[in-house]
mmCIF file of C-alpha atoms in Angstrom:
data_model
loop_
_atom_site.group_PDB
_atom_site.id
_atom_site.type_symbol
_atom_site.label_atom_id
_atom_site.label_comp_id
_atom_site.label_asym_id
_atom_site.label_seq_id
_atom_site.Cartn_x
_atom_site.Cartn_y
_atom_site.Cartn_z
ATOM 1 C CA UNK A 1 -17.601 6.562 -24.956
ATOM 2 C CA UNK A 2 -14.588 6.896 -22.715
ATOM 3 C CA UNK A 3 -12.115 4.633 -24.466
ATOM 4 C CA UNK A 4 -13.533 3.935 -27.904
ATOM 5 C CA UNK A 5 -10.911 2.759 -30.361
ATOM 6 C CA UNK A 6 -8.091 2.839 -27.817
ATOM 7 C CA UNK A 7 -5.821 -0.159 -28.181
ATOM 8 C CA UNK A 8 -3.905 -0.899 -25.025
ATOM 9 C CA UNK A 9 -0.628 -2.634 -25.897
ATOM 10 C CA UNK A 10 1.477 -1.061 -23.141
ATOM 11 C CA UNK A 11 1.121 -3.978 -20.695
ATOM 12 C CA UNK A 12 2.842 -6.243 -23.168
ATOM 13 C CA UNK A 13 5.564 -3.680 -23.848
ATOM 14 C CA UNK A 14 6.173 -3.354 -20.095
ATOM 15 C CA UNK A 15 6.359 -7.123 -19.762
ATOM 16 C CA UNK A 16 8.778 -7.458 -22.674
ATOM 17 C CA UNK A 17 10.978 -4.664 -21.307
ATOM 18 C CA UNK A 18 11.026 -6.314 -17.904
ATOM 19 C CA UNK A 19 12.013 -9.670 -19.350
ATOM 20 C CA UNK A 20 14.671 -8.141 -21.595
ATOM 21 C CA UNK A 21 16.307 -6.048 -18.876
ATOM 22 C CA UNK A 22 16.092 -8.874 -16.359
ATOM 23 C CA UNK A 23 17.803 -11.193 -18.850
ATOM 24 C CA UNK A 24 20.513 -8.616 -19.472
ATOM 25 C CA UNK A 25 21.051 -8.167 -15.731
ATOM 26 C CA UNK A 26 21.366 -11.915 -15.209
ATOM 27 C CA UNK A 27 23.758 -12.259 -18.151
ATOM 28 C CA UNK A 28 25.941 -9.439 -16.825
ATOM 29 C CA UNK A 29 25.997 -11.005 -13.356
ATOM 30 C CA UNK A 30 28.280 -13.687 -14.781
ATOM 31 C CA UNK A 31 30.612 -10.963 -16.066
ATOM 32 C CA UNK A 32 30.633 -9.233 -12.666
ATOM 33 C CA UNK A 33 31.466 -12.510 -10.924
ATOM 34 C CA UNK A 34 34.188 -13.273 -13.442
ATOM 35 C CA UNK A 35 35.774 -9.827 -13.048
ATOM 36 C CA UNK A 36 35.722 -10.169 -9.263
ATOM 37 C CA UNK A 37 37.252 -13.660 -9.389
ATOM 38 C CA UNK A 38 39.994 -12.479 -11.755
ATOM 39 C CA UNK A 39 40.744 -9.481 -9.538
ATOM 40 C CA UNK A 40 40.824 -11.667 -6.417
ATOM 41 C CA UNK A 41 43.174 -14.104 -8.168
ATOM 42 C CA UNK A 42 45.468 -11.244 -9.160
ATOM 43 C CA UNK A 43 45.476 -9.859 -5.607
ATOM 44 C CA UNK A 44 46.184 -13.258 -4.078
ATOM 45 C CA UNK A 45 49.109 -13.642 -6.506
ATOM 46 C CA UNK A 46 50.539 -10.401 -5.038
ATOM 47 C CA UNK A 47 50.037 -8.408 -8.224
ATOM 48 C CA UNK A 48 51.923 -5.096 -8.159
ATOM 49 C CA UNK A 49 48.639 -3.161 -8.693
ATOM 50 C CA UNK A 50 46.707 -4.943 -5.917
ATOM 51 C CA UNK A 51 45.518 -1.645 -4.412
ATOM 52 C CA UNK A 52 44.275 -0.402 -7.775
ATOM 53 C CA UNK A 53 42.579 -3.744 -8.374
ATOM 54 C CA UNK A 54 40.892 -3.465 -4.975
ATOM 55 C CA UNK A 55 39.707 0.069 -5.776
ATOM 56 C CA UNK A 56 38.443 -1.001 -9.188
ATOM 57 C CA UNK A 57 36.581 -3.977 -7.713
ATOM 58 C CA UNK A 58 34.991 -1.772 -5.042
ATOM 59 C CA UNK A 59 33.939 0.730 -7.696
ATOM 60 C CA UNK A 60 32.579 -2.074 -9.889
ATOM 61 C CA UNK A 61 30.623 -3.540 -6.971
ATOM 62 C CA UNK A 62 29.229 -0.101 -6.107
ATOM 63 C CA UNK A 63 28.133 0.448 -9.702
ATOM 64 C CA UNK A 64 26.570 -3.025 -9.805
ATOM 65 C CA UNK A 65 24.648 -2.324 -6.596
ATOM 66 C CA UNK A 66 23.486 1.031 -7.970
ATOM 67 C CA UNK A 67 22.375 -0.646 -11.186
ATOM 68 C CA UNK A 68 20.533 -3.304 -9.203
ATOM 69 C CA UNK A 69 18.740 -0.645 -7.123
ATOM 70 C CA UNK A 70 17.797 1.265 -10.262
ATOM 71 C CA UNK A 71 16.523 -1.951 -11.818
ATOM 72 C CA UNK A 72 14.396 -2.739 -8.771
ATOM 73 C CA UNK A 73 12.891 0.744 -8.961
ATOM 74 C CA UNK A 74 12.271 0.414 -12.691
ATOM 75 C CA UNK A 75 10.744 -3.020 -12.268
ATOM 76 C CA UNK A 76 8.324 -1.584 -9.698
ATOM 77 C CA UNK A 77 7.416 1.142 -12.225
ATOM 78 C CA UNK A 78 6.856 -1.476 -14.944
ATOM 79 C CA UNK A 79 4.644 -3.437 -12.569
ATOM 80 C CA UNK A 80 2.600 -0.323 -11.780
ATOM 81 C CA UNK A 81 2.369 0.440 -15.493
ATOM 82 C CA UNK A 82 1.125 -3.059 -16.191
ATOM 83 C CA UNK A 83 -1.486 -2.842 -13.427
ATOM 84 C CA UNK A 84 -2.651 0.543 -14.737
ATOM 85 C CA UNK A 85 -2.925 -0.615 -18.333
ATOM 86 C CA UNK A 86 -4.806 -3.791 -17.405
ATOM 87 C CA UNK A 87 -7.174 -1.620 -15.370
ATOM 88 C CA UNK A 88 -7.692 0.702 -18.373
ATOM 89 C CA UNK A 89 -8.335 -2.256 -20.657
ATOM 90 C CA UNK A 90 -10.922 -3.717 -18.294
ATOM 91 C CA UNK A 91 -12.476 -0.294 -17.802
ATOM 92 C CA UNK A 92 -12.787 0.127 -21.566
ATOM 93 C CA UNK A 93 -14.469 -3.265 -21.840
ATOM 94 C CA UNK A 94 -16.883 -2.344 -19.061
ATOM 95 C CA UNK A 95 -17.586 1.010 -20.712
ATOM 96 C CA UNK A 96 -18.376 -0.767 -23.985
ATOM 97 C CA UNK A 97 -20.679 -3.218 -22.213
ATOM 98 C CA UNK A 98 -22.476 -0.361 -20.432
ATOM 99 C CA UNK A 99 -22.966 1.435 -23.751
ATOM 100 C CA UNK A 100 -24.669 -1.640 -25.179
ATOM 101 C CA UNK A 101 -26.906 -1.880 -22.130
ATOM 102 C CA UNK A 102 -27.896 1.775 -22.450
ATOM 103 C CA UNK A 103 -29.166 1.063 -25.940
ATOM 104 C CA UNK A 104 -31.255 -1.804 -24.568
ATOM 105 C CA UNK A 105 -32.757 0.391 -21.854
ATOM 106 C CA UNK A 106 -33.536 3.238 -24.255
ATOM 107 C CA UNK A 107 -35.861 0.981 -26.251
ATOM 108 C CA UNK A 108 -39.347 2.425 -25.612
ATOM 109 C CA UNK A 109 -41.214 -0.421 -27.294
ATOM 110 C CA UNK A 110 -43.843 -2.061 -25.080
ATOM 111 C CA UNK A 111 -45.000 -4.822 -27.397
ATOM 112 C CA UNK A 112 -48.002 -4.589 -29.679
ATOM 113 C CA UNK A 113 -48.910 -8.272 -29.343
ATOM 114 C CA UNK A 114 -48.576 -11.121 -26.905
ATOM 115 C CA UNK A 115 -45.556 -12.512 -28.774
ATOM 116 C CA UNK A 116 -43.883 -9.101 -28.887
ATOM 117 C CA UNK A 117 -44.492 -8.511 -25.157
ATOM 118 C CA UNK A 118 -43.232 -12.017 -24.356
ATOM 119 C CA UNK A 119 -40.128 -11.359 -26.442
ATOM 120 C CA UNK A 120 -39.515 -8.116 -24.561
ATOM 121 C CA UNK A 121 -39.902 -9.910 -21.212
ATOM 122 C CA UNK A 122 -37.353 -12.506 -22.325
ATOM 123 C CA UNK A 123 -35.004 -9.747 -23.479
ATOM 124 C CA UNK A 124 -35.399 -8.034 -20.107
ATOM 125 C CA UNK A 125 -34.700 -11.295 -18.291
ATOM 126 C CA UNK A 126 -31.570 -11.726 -20.419
ATOM 127 C CA UNK A 127 -30.602 -8.146 -19.543
ATOM 128 C CA UNK A 128 -30.992 -8.873 -15.792
ATOM 129 C CA UNK A 129 -28.873 -12.024 -16.115
ATOM 130 C CA UNK A 130 -26.225 -10.075 -17.962
ATOM 131 C CA UNK A 131 -26.162 -7.395 -15.248
ATOM 132 C CA UNK A 132 -25.844 -10.054 -12.553
ATOM 133 C CA UNK A 133 -22.958 -11.665 -14.423
ATOM 134 C CA UNK A 134 -21.172 -8.306 -14.721
ATOM 135 C CA UNK A 135 -21.527 -7.439 -11.026
ATOM 136 C CA UNK A 136 -18.483 -9.500 -10.037
ATOM 137 C CA UNK A 137 -16.410 -7.811 -12.746
ATOM 138 C CA UNK A 138 -17.579 -4.380 -11.611
ATOM 139 C CA UNK A 139 -16.727 -5.197 -7.994
ATOM 140 C CA UNK A 140 -13.269 -6.434 -9.001
ATOM 141 C CA UNK A 141 -12.720 -3.305 -11.103
ATOM 142 C CA UNK A 142 -13.658 -1.126 -8.133
ATOM 143 C CA UNK A 143 -11.209 -3.032 -5.894
ATOM 144 C CA UNK A 144 -8.400 -2.569 -8.403
ATOM 145 C CA UNK A 145 -9.231 1.130 -8.736
ATOM 146 C CA UNK A 146 -8.961 1.555 -4.968
ATOM 147 C CA UNK A 147 -5.711 -0.414 -4.907
ATOM 148 C CA UNK A 148 -4.229 1.706 -7.698
ATOM 149 C CA UNK A 149 -5.323 4.881 -5.930
ATOM 150 C CA UNK A 150 -3.715 3.872 -2.640
ATOM 151 C CA UNK A 151 -0.523 2.384 -4.066
ATOM 152 C CA UNK A 152 0.137 5.135 -6.579
#
């Protein structure tokens, strides 16, 4: 089997990382705003180092913007990682289901009695219903595979 025994926990790790970093970014935003307000207050009070304060605030704002851009890029990577891992999980489930169906189809028994043949017909009917129920999942999996392939 393709993915036997593979536990896929990475989507949850990606989600936790995203939430943690996003929380840190939001918490630090207050500090950035406070530093800017303090610097502006000092400049408006004609502080002797107003030029240095201006330079420091510009540098701080540039660093904050760079950090925000890096975060946006990282968040996009986390989102892609999550999509990929969910796809792998669903693919593993489908692979497991297909393996079980192969075993059903490999059964060469034809039924030695009326009851046995009737039981096999019922099992085959159940198999057909199961396949029909899985078709939507297979179609959705194919759509996600195409989306992942085109989006990277």
